[in-house]
Short mmCIF file of C-alpha atoms in Angstrom, two decimals:
data_model
loop_
_atom_site.label_atom_id
_atom_site.label_comp_id
_atom_site.label_asym_id
_atom_site.label_seq_id
_atom_site.Cartn_x
_atom_site.Cartn_y
_atom_site.Cartn_z
CA MET A 1 -12.86 -5.94 -59.00
CA SER A 2 -14.50 -3.75 -61.77
CA ASP A 3 -18.38 -5.21 -60.81
CA LEU A 4 -18.12 -3.76 -57.30
CA SER A 5 -20.81 -0.74 -56.50
CA PRO A 6 -19.42 1.83 -54.67
CA GLN A 7 -21.24 0.93 -51.45
CA GLN A 8 -19.06 -2.24 -51.27
CA ALA A 9 -16.30 -0.30 -52.53
CA ILE A 10 -16.30 1.94 -49.47
CA GLU A 11 -18.00 -0.95 -47.25
CA GLN A 12 -14.20 -2.77 -48.42
CA ALA A 13 -12.18 0.42 -48.36
CA GLU A 14 -13.54 0.76 -44.43
CA LYS A 15 -12.49 -2.60 -43.58
CA LEU A 16 -9.31 -2.38 -44.92
CA ALA A 17 -9.01 1.38 -42.91
CA ASN A 18 -9.96 -0.75 -39.79
CA LYS A 19 -6.93 -3.79 -40.75
CA ALA A 20 -3.95 -0.49 -41.01
CA GLN A 21 -5.81 1.00 -38.18
CA LYS A 22 -4.71 -2.33 -35.87
CA ALA A 23 -1.85 -2.98 -37.92
CA ALA A 24 -0.73 0.34 -36.39
CA ASP A 25 -1.56 0.01 -32.66
CA ALA A 26 0.07 -3.86 -32.89
CA ALA A 27 3.25 -1.77 -34.44
CA ALA A 28 3.20 0.50 -32.07
CA ALA A 29 2.63 -1.78 -29.13
CA HIS A 30 6.02 -4.12 -30.46
CA ALA A 31 8.02 -0.47 -30.40
CA ASP A 32 7.26 0.00 -27.13
CA ALA A 33 8.18 -3.98 -26.23
CA LEU A 34 11.25 -3.40 -28.42
CA ALA A 35 12.37 -0.03 -26.75
CA ASP A 36 11.58 -1.41 -23.36
CA ALA A 37 14.16 -5.04 -23.96
CA LEU A 38 16.58 -2.50 -25.77
CA ALA A 39 16.93 -0.56 -22.29
CA ALA A 40 17.32 -3.63 -20.80
CA GLY A 41 19.66 -4.75 -23.04
CA GLY A 42 21.66 -1.42 -23.19
CA HIS A 43 21.28 -1.33 -19.20
CA ALA A 44 22.70 -4.57 -19.26
CA ALA A 45 25.59 -3.65 -21.70
CA SER A 46 26.87 -1.02 -19.86
CA GLY A 47 28.04 -2.73 -17.20
CA GLY A 48 24.53 -2.40 -14.95
CA ALA A 49 23.60 -6.18 -15.73
CA PHE A 50 20.69 -5.56 -13.37
CA ASP A 51 16.95 -6.56 -14.03
CA PRO A 52 15.05 -4.02 -12.82
CA VAL A 53 13.38 -6.79 -10.44
CA VAL A 54 16.75 -7.45 -8.93
CA LEU A 55 17.14 -3.58 -8.81
CA ARG A 56 13.70 -3.35 -7.45
CA ILE A 57 14.41 -6.55 -4.86
CA SER A 58 17.58 -4.54 -4.04
CA VAL A 59 15.65 -1.24 -2.86
CA PHE A 60 12.92 -3.24 -1.03
CA ILE A 61 15.52 -5.72 1.37
CA LEU A 62 18.07 -2.36 1.41
CA ALA A 63 15.10 -0.66 2.50
CA GLY A 64 14.08 -3.16 5.08
CA PHE A 65 17.11 -2.89 6.72
CA VAL A 66 17.62 0.90 7.38
CA GLY A 67 13.51 0.57 8.93
CA TRP A 68 14.50 -1.85 11.07
CA TYR A 69 17.67 0.42 12.83
CA ALA A 70 16.84 3.89 11.69
CA VAL A 71 14.54 3.58 14.84
CA THR A 72 15.52 4.48 17.96
CA PRO A 73 13.51 2.86 21.23
CA VAL A 74 10.82 4.70 21.62
CA ALA A 75 9.90 7.45 24.67
CA SER A 76 6.73 5.45 26.24
CA SER A 77 5.48 9.43 26.51
CA LEU A 78 5.71 8.86 22.35
CA HIS A 79 4.44 5.88 21.51
CA THR A 80 1.01 7.02 20.16
CA PHE A 81 3.19 10.03 18.27
CA VAL A 82 4.85 7.53 16.45
CA LEU A 83 2.24 4.82 15.63
CA ALA A 84 0.53 8.26 14.02
CA LEU A 85 2.84 9.15 12.76
CA ALA A 86 4.11 5.40 10.91
CA ALA A 87 0.24 5.07 10.51
CA MET A 88 0.27 8.89 8.33
CA LEU A 89 3.23 7.28 6.63
CA GLY A 90 1.59 4.57 4.87
CA SER A 91 -0.96 7.29 3.16
CA VAL A 92 1.90 7.39 0.52
CA ILE A 93 -0.41 4.98 -1.61
CA MET A 94 -1.68 7.58 -2.88
CA VAL A 95 0.97 7.67 -5.04
CA ALA A 96 -0.60 4.19 -6.40
CA GLY A 97 -4.32 5.95 -6.33
CA LEU A 98 -2.75 9.07 -8.75
CA ILE A 99 -1.16 6.25 -10.99
CA ALA A 100 -4.68 4.37 -11.39
CA VAL A 101 -6.55 7.08 -11.72
CA GLY A 102 -4.69 8.32 -14.34
CA ILE A 103 -5.43 6.09 -16.35
CA ASP A 104 -6.00 6.13 -19.95
CA VAL A 105 -9.71 5.02 -21.14
CA VAL A 106 -10.00 4.29 -24.68
CA SER A 107 -13.57 4.81 -25.27
CA PRO A 108 -16.76 5.32 -22.75
CA LEU A 109 -17.53 1.10 -23.72
CA ASP A 110 -14.16 0.07 -21.87
CA ASP A 111 -15.80 -1.10 -19.20
CA ASP A 112 -12.60 -2.91 -17.77
CA GLY A 113 -10.68 0.70 -17.87
CA ILE A 114 -13.80 2.62 -16.24
CA ARG A 115 -14.15 0.02 -13.00
CA ALA A 116 -11.04 0.50 -13.15
CA LYS A 117 -10.09 3.97 -12.96
CA GLY A 118 -13.28 3.78 -9.86
CA PHE A 119 -11.02 1.58 -8.04
CA GLY A 120 -8.77 4.08 -8.69
CA PHE A 121 -10.73 7.02 -7.62
CA ALA A 122 -12.09 5.70 -4.59
CA ALA A 123 -8.34 4.27 -3.49
CA LEU A 124 -7.19 8.02 -3.99
CA THR A 125 -9.87 9.44 -2.18
CA LEU A 126 -9.54 7.04 0.51
CA ALA A 127 -5.94 7.89 0.52
CA SER A 128 -6.24 11.29 0.99
CA ILE A 129 -8.33 10.72 4.23
CA ALA A 130 -5.70 8.74 5.52
CA LEU A 131 -3.24 11.64 4.49
CA PHE A 132 -4.98 14.61 5.64
CA GLY A 133 -6.44 13.35 8.97
CA GLY A 134 -3.47 11.91 9.67
CA ILE A 135 -1.47 14.93 9.63
CA LEU A 136 -3.11 16.63 10.91
CA VAL A 137 -3.94 14.50 13.83
CA THR A 138 -0.21 13.79 14.05
CA ARG A 139 0.53 17.35 14.22
CA ARG A 140 -2.34 17.59 17.20
CA LEU A 141 -0.42 15.54 18.78
CA ALA A 142 2.89 16.77 18.75
CA SER A 143 1.49 19.55 20.26
CA VAL A 144 0.13 17.77 23.40
CA THR A 145 3.10 15.62 24.08
CA ARG A 146 5.77 17.33 25.39
CA THR A 147 7.96 17.70 23.01
CA GLY A 148 11.46 19.69 23.54
CA GLY A 149 12.33 20.85 20.31
CA GLY A 150 8.89 22.73 19.57
CA MET B 1 9.04 16.06 -16.34
CA SER B 2 11.80 13.80 -16.72
CA ALA B 3 12.59 9.89 -15.83
CA THR B 4 15.87 11.36 -14.91
CA LEU B 5 14.19 13.70 -12.11
CA ILE B 6 11.72 11.90 -11.04
CA ALA B 7 13.80 9.35 -9.33
CA LEU B 8 15.57 12.02 -7.48
CA LEU B 9 12.87 13.48 -6.29
CA TYR B 10 11.57 9.85 -5.20
CA LEU B 11 15.19 9.43 -4.21
CA ALA B 12 15.30 12.49 -2.17
CA ALA B 13 11.24 11.58 -0.51
CA GLY B 14 12.95 8.64 0.73
CA ILE B 15 15.85 10.41 2.23
CA LEU B 16 13.36 12.57 4.29
CA PHE B 17 10.89 9.33 5.50
CA ILE B 18 14.41 7.48 6.55
CA LEU B 19 14.81 10.94 8.53
CA ALA B 20 11.44 10.90 9.70
CA LEU B 21 11.94 7.52 11.10
CA ARG B 22 15.18 8.18 12.77
CA LEU B 23 14.40 11.41 14.21
CA SER B 24 10.57 11.13 15.50
CA PRO B 25 10.58 8.62 18.46
CA GLN B 26 13.01 11.39 20.31
CA PRO B 27 11.12 13.98 22.12
CA ARG B 28 13.45 16.36 21.58
CA THR B 29 13.07 15.40 17.80
CA ALA B 30 9.62 14.97 17.20
CA ARG B 31 8.75 17.78 15.60
CA PRO B 32 11.22 17.77 12.90
CA GLY B 33 10.64 14.22 12.48
CA LEU B 34 7.15 15.16 11.68
CA ALA B 35 8.25 18.00 9.22
CA CYS B 36 10.41 15.63 7.31
CA SER B 37 7.47 12.62 7.19
CA ILE B 38 4.68 15.95 5.87
CA ALA B 39 7.71 17.12 3.33
CA GLY B 40 8.42 13.80 2.10
CA LEU B 41 4.78 12.70 1.33
CA VAL B 42 4.72 15.90 -0.70
CA VAL B 43 7.57 15.41 -2.33
CA ALA B 44 6.68 11.67 -3.39
CA ILE B 45 2.90 12.98 -4.55
CA LEU B 46 4.49 15.84 -6.63
CA ALA B 47 6.72 13.88 -8.71
CA THR B 48 4.15 11.47 -9.14
CA PHE B 49 2.04 13.75 -11.23
CA GLY B 50 5.13 14.42 -13.54
CA LEU B 51 5.72 10.63 -13.99
CA ALA B 52 1.58 9.99 -14.38
CA ALA B 53 0.11 13.32 -15.54
CA PRO B 54 -3.67 12.30 -16.15
CA SER B 55 -3.78 12.70 -19.99
CA THR B 56 -7.33 14.38 -19.97
CA GLY B 57 -9.84 16.99 -18.46
CA SER B 58 -12.12 14.01 -17.33
CA SER B 59 -8.97 12.54 -15.10
CA TRP B 60 -8.42 15.72 -13.96
CA LEU B 61 -11.16 16.49 -12.12
CA LEU B 62 -10.89 12.83 -11.35
CA VAL B 63 -8.07 13.31 -9.59
CA ILE B 64 -8.49 16.61 -7.82
CA GLY B 65 -11.95 15.89 -6.79
CA GLY B 66 -10.80 12.60 -5.18
CA ILE B 67 -7.94 14.90 -3.25
CA ALA B 68 -10.39 17.38 -2.42
CA VAL B 69 -12.91 15.24 -1.39
CA GLY B 70 -10.61 12.65 0.83
CA GLY B 71 -8.87 16.00 2.08
CA THR B 72 -12.12 17.66 3.22
CA ILE B 73 -13.83 14.87 5.60
CA GLY B 74 -10.25 13.68 6.72
CA ALA B 75 -8.92 17.21 7.97
CA THR B 76 -12.55 17.68 9.47
CA ILE B 77 -12.98 13.94 11.49
CA ALA B 78 -9.06 14.95 12.50
CA ARG B 79 -10.13 18.62 13.42
CA ARG B 80 -13.58 17.46 15.23
CA ILE B 81 -12.29 14.38 17.32
CA ARG B 82 -11.65 15.19 20.39
CA MET B 83 -8.34 13.86 22.32
CA SER B 84 -9.78 10.49 23.84
CA GLY B 85 -10.74 9.57 20.02
CA VAL B 86 -7.76 9.84 18.87
CA PRO B 87 -6.73 6.24 19.30
CA HIS B 88 -9.88 4.95 17.68
CA LEU B 89 -8.64 7.13 15.06
CA ILE B 90 -5.69 6.25 14.18
CA ALA B 91 -6.85 2.94 13.79
CA ALA B 92 -9.41 3.94 11.52
CA LEU B 93 -7.10 5.90 9.04
CA GLN B 94 -4.94 2.38 9.24
CA ALA B 95 -7.92 0.85 7.89
CA LEU B 96 -8.32 3.17 4.96
CA THR B 97 -4.83 3.05 3.69
CA GLY B 98 -5.29 -1.03 4.23
CA LEU B 99 -8.33 -1.02 1.63
CA ALA B 100 -6.85 1.58 -0.59
CA VAL B 101 -4.07 -1.17 -1.43
CA VAL B 102 -6.68 -3.67 -1.76
CA LEU B 103 -8.14 -1.08 -4.01
CA VAL B 104 -5.55 -0.51 -6.39
CA ALA B 105 -4.37 -3.67 -6.80
CA ALA B 106 -7.95 -4.71 -7.57
CA ALA B 107 -7.96 -1.46 -10.66
CA VAL B 108 -4.63 -3.00 -12.34
CA LEU B 109 -6.71 -6.25 -11.88
CA GLN B 110 -9.30 -5.29 -13.82
CA ALA B 111 -7.31 -3.59 -16.39
CA PRO B 112 -3.60 -4.07 -16.74
CA ASP B 113 -3.53 -3.22 -20.18
CA ALA B 114 -3.98 0.62 -19.07
CA PHE B 115 -1.12 -0.02 -16.33
CA GLY B 116 1.13 -1.35 -19.50
CA LEU B 117 1.64 -4.95 -17.99
CA GLY B 118 -0.16 -6.60 -20.63
CA LYS B 119 -4.10 -8.25 -21.62
CA THR B 120 -5.78 -9.52 -18.73
CA GLY B 121 -4.42 -13.38 -18.77
CA ALA B 122 -1.13 -11.92 -19.54
CA VAL B 123 0.18 -10.28 -16.89
CA SER B 124 3.79 -12.20 -15.73
CA PRO B 125 4.14 -13.92 -12.83
CA ASP B 126 6.00 -11.38 -10.52
CA ARG B 127 3.21 -8.64 -11.16
CA LEU B 128 0.85 -11.15 -10.28
CA THR B 129 2.56 -12.16 -7.15
CA GLY B 130 2.93 -8.68 -6.33
CA MET B 131 -1.12 -7.48 -6.51
CA ALA B 132 -1.61 -11.28 -4.33
CA ILE B 133 0.42 -10.23 -1.78
CA ALA B 134 -0.64 -7.23 -1.63
CA ALA B 135 -4.12 -8.06 -0.99
CA VAL B 136 -3.78 -10.54 0.94
CA LEU B 137 -1.53 -7.86 2.95
CA GLY B 138 -3.80 -5.74 1.93
CA ALA B 139 -6.90 -7.09 3.02
CA ILE B 140 -5.23 -8.31 6.63
CA ALA B 141 -4.21 -4.69 7.49
CA PHE B 142 -7.86 -3.45 6.59
CA ALA B 143 -9.73 -5.82 8.86
CA GLY B 144 -7.07 -5.98 12.03
CA SER B 145 -7.31 -2.20 11.17
CA ALA B 146 -10.88 -2.04 12.04
CA THR B 147 -10.82 -4.55 14.46
CA ALA B 148 -9.01 -2.46 16.46
CA PHE B 149 -10.78 0.49 15.91
CA LEU B 150 -13.78 -1.07 17.41
CA ARG B 151 -12.24 -1.81 20.20
CA LEU B 152 -10.48 1.24 21.24
CA GLY B 153 -13.88 3.10 20.19
CA GLY B 154 -15.41 1.12 22.90
CA PHE B 155 -17.72 -0.47 20.07
CA ILE B 156 -16.54 -3.73 21.09
CA GLY B 157 -15.33 -4.88 24.38
CA ALA B 158 -12.18 -4.47 26.10
CA ALA B 159 -11.15 -7.97 26.75
CA PRO B 160 -9.00 -10.30 24.69
CA TYR B 161 -11.66 -12.40 22.55
CA ARG B 162 -10.61 -16.06 20.54
CA LEU B 163 -12.61 -18.10 18.85
CA PRO B 164 -13.43 -21.87 20.41
CA GLY B 165 -10.24 -23.53 18.16
CA GLN B 166 -8.93 -20.15 16.76
CA ALA B 167 -5.55 -21.91 15.91
CA PRO B 168 -7.09 -24.16 13.40
CA ILE B 169 -9.00 -21.86 11.92
CA LEU B 170 -6.71 -19.27 11.20
CA VAL B 171 -3.90 -22.61 9.94
CA THR B 172 -6.60 -23.58 7.79
CA LEU B 173 -7.18 -19.83 6.51
CA GLY B 174 -3.86 -19.08 5.65
CA VAL B 175 -3.53 -22.80 3.94
CA LEU B 176 -6.03 -22.15 2.13
CA ILE B 177 -5.02 -18.13 1.33
CA LEU B 178 -1.80 -19.56 -0.19
CA VAL B 179 -2.71 -22.44 -2.36
CA LEU B 180 -5.76 -19.95 -3.37
CA GLY B 181 -3.22 -17.39 -4.48
CA ILE B 182 -0.46 -19.29 -5.73
CA ALA B 183 -3.46 -20.68 -8.19
CA PHE B 184 -3.77 -16.98 -9.01
CA ILE B 185 -0.29 -16.00 -9.91
CA ALA B 186 -0.42 -19.73 -12.40
CA GLY B 187 -3.34 -18.76 -13.67
CA GLY B 188 -4.95 -15.03 -12.83
CA ARG B 189 -8.52 -15.53 -12.76
CA PRO B 190 -10.54 -12.83 -11.23
CA VAL B 191 -12.65 -15.20 -8.60
CA LEU B 192 -8.93 -16.11 -7.09
CA PHE B 193 -8.02 -12.59 -6.36
CA TRP B 194 -11.32 -11.90 -4.81
CA LEU B 195 -11.44 -15.45 -2.43
CA THR B 196 -7.85 -14.62 -1.68
CA ALA B 197 -8.65 -11.02 -0.05
CA LEU B 198 -12.24 -12.59 1.58
CA LEU B 199 -10.47 -15.17 3.23
CA ALA B 200 -7.55 -12.64 4.70
CA LEU B 201 -10.13 -10.53 6.48
CA PRO B 202 -11.31 -12.74 9.54
CA VAL B 203 -7.44 -13.66 9.54
CA GLY B 204 -6.70 -9.81 10.57
CA GLY B 205 -9.93 -9.50 11.95
CA LEU B 206 -9.43 -12.85 14.51
CA VAL B 207 -5.64 -12.08 15.27
CA THR B 208 -6.23 -8.56 16.39
CA ALA B 209 -9.60 -9.48 18.45
CA SER B 210 -6.87 -11.44 20.44
CA PHE B 211 -5.29 -8.68 21.71
CA GLY B 212 -6.48 -6.37 24.39
CA ARG B 213 -6.95 -3.52 24.43
CA ASP B 214 -3.34 -2.59 26.47
CA ASP B 215 -2.45 -3.68 24.11
CA MET B 216 -3.76 -2.59 21.01
CA THR B 217 -0.87 0.01 20.64
CA ALA B 218 1.83 -2.60 19.49
CA ALA B 219 -0.93 -4.83 17.88
CA GLN B 220 -1.43 -1.48 15.38
CA PHE B 221 2.45 -1.28 14.72
CA VAL B 222 2.23 -4.86 13.76
CA LEU B 223 -0.65 -4.12 11.16
CA ASN B 224 1.43 -1.15 10.40
CA ALA B 225 4.57 -3.20 9.76
CA CYS B 226 1.74 -5.52 7.17
CA CYS B 227 0.36 -2.03 5.56
CA GLY B 228 3.65 -1.25 4.40
CA LEU B 229 4.69 -4.53 3.43
CA ALA B 230 1.86 -3.86 1.10
CA ILE B 231 2.42 -0.88 -0.18
CA ALA B 232 5.66 -2.53 -1.11
CA ALA B 233 4.07 -5.36 -3.02
CA THR B 234 1.89 -2.56 -4.97
CA GLY B 235 5.29 -0.70 -5.70
CA PHE B 236 6.42 -4.44 -7.20
CA LEU B 237 2.89 -4.85 -9.07
CA LEU B 238 3.72 -0.99 -10.26
CA GLY B 239 7.08 -0.97 -11.20
CA ASN B 240 7.03 1.98 -8.68
CA LEU B 241 10.28 2.93 -6.72
CA ILE B 242 8.57 5.02 -4.27
CA LEU B 243 6.23 2.87 -2.85
CA ILE B 244 8.74 0.03 -3.00
CA LEU B 245 10.96 2.26 -0.48
CA ALA B 246 8.11 2.85 1.41
CA GLY B 247 6.87 0.25 2.00
CA GLY B 248 9.86 -1.28 2.90
CA LEU B 249 10.63 1.29 5.01
CA ILE B 250 6.91 1.34 6.56
CA GLY B 251 6.52 -2.61 7.34
CA ALA B 252 10.65 -3.08 8.83
CA SER B 253 10.20 0.71 10.91
CA SER B 254 7.05 -0.96 12.30
CA LEU B 255 8.31 -4.44 13.50
CA SER B 256 11.05 -3.35 14.79
CA LEU B 257 9.42 -0.49 17.07
CA ALA B 258 6.96 -3.71 17.74
CA VAL B 259 9.82 -5.23 19.24
CA ARG B 260 10.95 -2.27 20.90
CA MET B 261 7.76 -1.61 22.98
CA ASP B 262 7.26 -5.22 23.69
CA ARG B 263 10.94 -5.10 25.58
CA GLU B 264 10.15 -1.61 27.42
CA GLY B 265 6.77 -3.03 28.61
CA ASN B 266 7.41 -6.72 29.28
CA ARG B 267 4.49 -7.40 27.20
CA PRO B 268 4.39 -10.72 26.12
CA PHE B 269 3.28 -10.06 22.19
CA VAL B 270 5.68 -11.68 20.48
CA SER B 271 4.78 -14.90 21.93
CA LEU B 272 0.95 -13.79 21.46
CA LEU B 273 1.11 -12.83 18.16
CA PHE B 274 4.18 -15.69 16.40
CA GLY B 275 3.36 -17.75 18.99
CA GLY B 276 1.82 -21.98 18.97
CA ASP B 277 -1.47 -20.02 18.32
CA THR B 278 -1.80 -17.57 15.25
CA ALA B 279 1.10 -19.59 13.27
CA GLY B 280 -1.47 -19.41 10.68
CA ALA B 281 -1.52 -16.01 10.64
CA SER B 282 1.87 -15.24 8.41
CA PRO B 283 1.40 -17.53 5.19
CA LYS B 284 3.72 -15.49 3.21
CA GLY B 285 6.38 -17.34 3.85
CA ASP B 286 8.80 -16.01 1.11
CA GLU B 287 8.38 -12.65 2.54
CA PRO B 288 11.45 -11.13 3.12
CA GLY B 289 9.68 -9.09 6.11
CA GLN B 290 8.75 -12.31 7.91
CA ALA B 291 11.88 -13.36 7.68
CA GLU B 292 12.76 -10.54 9.83
CA THR B 293 10.16 -11.53 11.82
CA GLY B 294 12.03 -14.47 12.64
CA GLN B 295 15.02 -12.86 13.77
CA ALA B 296 13.46 -10.71 16.34
CA GLU B 297 11.40 -13.78 17.61
CA THR B 298 14.48 -15.09 18.64
CA GLY B 299 16.18 -12.39 19.37
CA PRO B 300 14.58 -10.79 23.28
#
């Protein structure tokens, strides 16, 4: 080691530091994975016995049944209003747009991350058009249709 | 914000959505129903800020910019349009929602790492399934609603239109989508994702074009159901419960409304949609929502 010039020593130190950084990142990732596994395991041990995927599927199927039976026959004067309202509810996809815009892009060189953020931004903008446009149109329809409660 | 609080807010939003669906079809309760649906959307969106608050200034700028630009465009169009233009405006808004679903799936495809789903190429098959279904149904909803927009706006003729040999074309497209979709889920190759989404476009367009102008409301309810299921698939992709809940509610209720409308108006759209001609239109036989359409078909 003694025959290293100072410059070489610095280079080696930098290399080592990079390696340490990578190892730390990997460790952090492992810790995250472990925490997830522990949470899932703890959930199972605590009697919940739910795989998150099973929970999601349950929610989806129950939502399907509720949605199917919740709607009552539509008065024919309200067809357009109810369609507008159902379409407006679809703008809940804005939630996904928000998540996609909010992702962390590690560096300006992270092309994939930047593209993903771009897609997310486009989705958020489109969903906002659908949300605000939908609310205003549905309100207009409610005001011109005879809605006794108004 | 703690995860528990967010989950409870999502639950509240879900309850508001259910109330909205329950109340809005009746003239007496239509306005409270509208209020519930707006409140549900606001709660869901605000809770999401707690779940995934942008961590940098530039992210905040993008979020605020996106909402401001989109909101201004949406509000301006909705204010300016004449009452006669409302039906095709609704179709246009539905098309944008469908496109947004596809874009979200594409965002996750680009950088699954950033969504905590593992490196590109190592995403688990259940997430890829959600991604594929979201892309296919979102693309169908987008193309179908765009077609509805063109027809309702008078940009194309009002009469139903079918390609010669439409049935075999749709079946072929359906089979191709199914095969490519499964290949995508198995390997996660981005090319296959885009191909599947592209092939879904003509399916939505062709099926919707076979509805005449007078039957378009029923078709739009079905497209909205498609969009709802795509939103639920996005929920499975991101592991987000409000998307699954709202998507399932929208999907099932829109189908239910379409079928009830059909019974009332004696319009044969169920046979039109699910009859022999368009058997290939629903390649996702494993979708729970599709099982319900099966029941609906035998009902009337």
